[in-house]
C-alpha positions as semicolon CSV with decimal commas, in nm:
position;residue;x (nm);y (nm);z (nm)
1;T;-1,526;0,027;-2,893
2;D;-1,675;-0,196;-2,630
3;R;-1,491;-0,327;-2,326
4;F;-1,376;-0,645;-2,501
5;G;-1,267;-0,462;-2,816
6;R;-1,018;-0,263;-2,611
7;V;-0,814;-0,569;-2,515
8;Y;-0,604;-0,545;-2,829
9;T;-0,553;-0,171;-2,793
10;R;-0,450;-0,197;-2,430
11;L;-0,243;-0,514;-2,433
12;Y;-0,084;-0,540;-2,776
13;D;0,269;-0,412;-2,802
14;D;0,510;-0,532;-3,069
15;A;0,770;-0,589;-2,795
16;R;0,543;-0,853;-2,638
17;V;0,507;-1,069;-2,951
18;L;0,657;-1,419;-2,949
19;R;0,915;-1,442;-3,229
20;D;1,144;-1,689;-3,399
21;E;1,518;-1,637;-3,441
22;S;1,465;-1,438;-3,764
23;G;1,233;-1,198;-3,579
24;A;0,915;-1,326;-3,745
25;A;0,602;-1,312;-3,529
26;L;0,464;-1,651;-3,429
27;S;0,102;-1,758;-3,432
28;F;-0,052;-2,064;-3,270
29;W;-0,393;-2,009;-3,427
30;P;-0,456;-1,836;-3,762
31;G;-0,508;-1,465;-3,712
32;N;-0,385;-1,463;-3,351
33;T;-0,044;-1,339;-3,254
34;F;0,122;-1,550;-2,987
35;M;0,240;-1,335;-2,699
36;N;0,569;-1,382;-2,514
37;V;0,462;-1,455;-2,156
38;T;0,818;-1,485;-2,027
39;K;1,028;-1,245;-1,824
40;M;1,313;-1,280;-2,076
41;T;1,173;-0,979;-2,261
42;E;1,198;-0,623;-2,143
43;P;0,889;-0,516;-1,950
44;V;0,658;-0,281;-2,140
45;D;0,569;0,027;-1,935
46;G;0,713;-0,149;-1,631
47;S;0,514;-0,472;-1,656
48;Y;0,546;-0,817;-1,808
49;W;0,268;-0,980;-2,009
50;G;0,126;-1,174;-1,712
51;E;0,109;-0,862;-1,498
52;E;-0,059;-0,658;-1,771
53;L;-0,308;-0,927;-1,878
54;S;-0,408;-0,995;-1,515
55;S;-0,461;-0,621;-1,463
56;W;-0,684;-0,606;-1,770
57;V;-0,887;-0,903;-1,645
58;S;-0,927;-0,738;-1,306
59;E;-0,998;-0,384;-1,424
60;D;-1,196;-0,443;-1,744
61;I;-1,365;-0,780;-1,699
62;M;-1,411;-0,857;-1,331
63;S;-1,503;-0,497;-1,253
64;M;-1,831;-0,555;-1,442
65;N;-1,942;-0,775;-1,149
66;T;-2,091;-1,017;-1,400
67;W;-1,837;-1,297;-1,409
68;D;-1,744;-1,569;-1,161
69;G;-1,393;-1,594;-1,300
70;V;-1,173;-1,619;-1,605
71;F;-1,065;-1,881;-1,858
72;Y;-0,713;-1,858;-2,000
73;D;-0,649;-2,040;-2,328
74;S;-0,318;-2,182;-2,453
75;V;-0,173;-2,226;-2,104
76;F;0,090;-2,477;-2,204
77;Q;0,320;-2,658;-1,963
78;D;0,605;-2,613;-2,206
79;I;0,672;-2,434;-2,532
80;S;0,983;-2,601;-2,676
81;W;0,764;-2,819;-2,902
82;F;0,614;-2,516;-3,075
83;N;0,755;-2,403;-3,411
84;G;1,014;-2,682;-3,397
85;G;1,177;-2,505;-3,103
86;N;1,262;-2,202;-3,318
87;I;1,172;-1,943;-3,056
88;D;1,373;-1,638;-2,952
89;L;1,247;-1,521;-2,614
90;N;1,493;-1,240;-2,549
91;G;1,520;-1,083;-2,896
92;D;1,888;-1,157;-2,951
93;G;1,829;-1,333;-3,286
94;K;1,909;-1,677;-3,143
95;R;1,673;-1,955;-3,047
96;E;1,678;-2,059;-2,684
97;D;1,747;-2,421;-2,589
98;A;1,451;-2,638;-2,486
99;N;1,514;-2,616;-2,111
100;T;1,542;-2,238;-2,119
101;L;1,225;-2,211;-2,329
102;D;1,022;-2,434;-2,101
103;D;1,151;-2,292;-1,772
104;A;1,093;-1,932;-1,881
105;W;0,748;-2,017;-2,018
106;R;0,640;-2,185;-1,693
107;E;0,765;-1,890;-1,491
108;G;0,565;-1,652;-1,711
109;I;0,243;-1,854;-1,688
110;Q;0,287;-1,890;-1,312
111;L;0,324;-1,511;-1,290
112;L;0,003;-1,464;-1,490
113;L;-0,195;-1,704;-1,271
114;S;-0,063;-1,580;-0,937
115;E;-0,111;-1,215;-1,036
116;T;-0,465;-1,293;-1,151
117;T;-0,553;-1,451;-0,816
118;K;-0,399;-1,158;-0,631
119;K;-0,589;-0,900;-0,838
120;I;-0,933;-1,062;-0,876
121;G;-0,941;-1,240;-0,541
122;A;-0,922;-1,602;-0,434
123;D;-1,302;-1,626;-0,440
124;K;-1,302;-1,597;-0,823
125;I;-1,252;-1,896;-1,052
126;I;-0,951;-1,947;-1,280
127;V;-0,973;-2,224;-1,540
128;T;-0,708;-2,303;-1,802
129;N;-0,647;-2,553;-2,078
130;G;-0,323;-2,717;-2,176
131;G;-0,270;-2,970;-1,901
132;D;-0,250;-3,015;-1,527
133;F;0,090;-2,861;-1,456
134;Y;-0,056;-2,539;-1,312
135;A;-0,319;-2,713;-1,099
136;P;-0,198;-2,553;-0,774
137;L;-0,269;-2,208;-0,920
138;T;-0,611;-2,275;-1,071
139;N;-0,960;-2,392;-0,981
140;G;-0,982;-2,636;-1,269
141;R;-0,916;-2,730;-1,623
142;F;-1,086;-2,698;-1,959
143;F;-1,076;-3,042;-2,125
144;E;-1,074;-2,943;-2,491
145;N;-1,191;-3,183;-2,764
146;F;-1,278;-3,445;-2,505
147;P;-1,189;-3,728;-2,513
148;E;-0,851;-3,613;-2,644
149;I;-0,666;-3,905;-2,802
150;L;-0,327;-3,740;-2,737
151;E;-0,405;-3,745;-2,364
152;G;-0,505;-4,110;-2,357
153;G;-0,868;-4,083;-2,463
154;W;-1,170;-4,162;-2,248
155;S;-1,007;-4,421;-2,022
156;A;-0,722;-4,188;-1,922
157;Q;-0,913;-3,862;-1,905
158;M;-1,220;-3,964;-1,705
159;P;-1,024;-4,051;-1,389
160;R;-0,825;-3,728;-1,430
161;Y;-1,143;-3,524;-1,460
162;G;-1,265;-3,650;-1,122
163;A;-0,925;-3,617;-0,958
164;I;-0,859;-3,272;-1,095
165;L;-1,149;-3,125;-0,902
166;Q;-0,977;-3,237;-0,584
167;D;-0,616;-3,176;-0,693
168;H;-0,649;-2,808;-0,762
169;Q;-0,537;-2,595;-0,473
170;L;-0,788;-2,317;-0,535
171;K;-1,145;-2,385;-0,432
172;P;-1,410;-2,427;-0,550
173;G;-1,306;-2,680;-0,811
174;A;-1,445;-2,600;-1,155
175;S;-1,363;-2,790;-1,472
176;V;-1,523;-2,785;-1,816
177;I;-1,554;-3,069;-2,066
178;H;-1,570;-2,962;-2,431
179;A;-1,676;-3,240;-2,665
180;Y;-1,781;-3,245;-3,026
181;A;-1,933;-3,491;-3,266
182;N;-1,656;-3,648;-3,469
183;P;-1,780;-3,907;-3,718
184;S;-1,429;-4,056;-3,748
185;L;-1,451;-4,153;-3,379
186;G;-1,796;-4,306;-3,416
187;A;-1,984;-4,008;-3,269
188;K;-2,306;-3,892;-3,435
């Protein structure tokens, strides 16, 4: 298989799958298994998800010397909203409380982002979606489905787009606006 086809083979391990209290695998998008980014799981072969994914990005993607950086999808500030909070991070068959879920999730995402910077170098770009919480660890943000009504629409997001390029600790600033034609919003 090609370089990108190996991501599943290298990174997937059943022990890294995000699960509910019954042990069922969780999916945020049809056909995609949601991975447990937290350190509440046992490390697989000595590494947590963020360490392994950042190694794959460094060794399999950035080593091609083709890319300026990486985009990480589904980089949420919190996770307690997902699946009605029915998430078991440590595999004990019990859902964690909202604070534990969110704190562990943030720690895991912060590990992924800091390990990525360490492994690919501060001169490479890291862009995420899912909010501004991780701004100090990224170069910018992917504004998905812009203007996103849930984030205040055009009037709230435009000032944030300009500010975000200056608020991110890593330089250069790099953000992406993804928009689509939605007839229900008057777009053609």
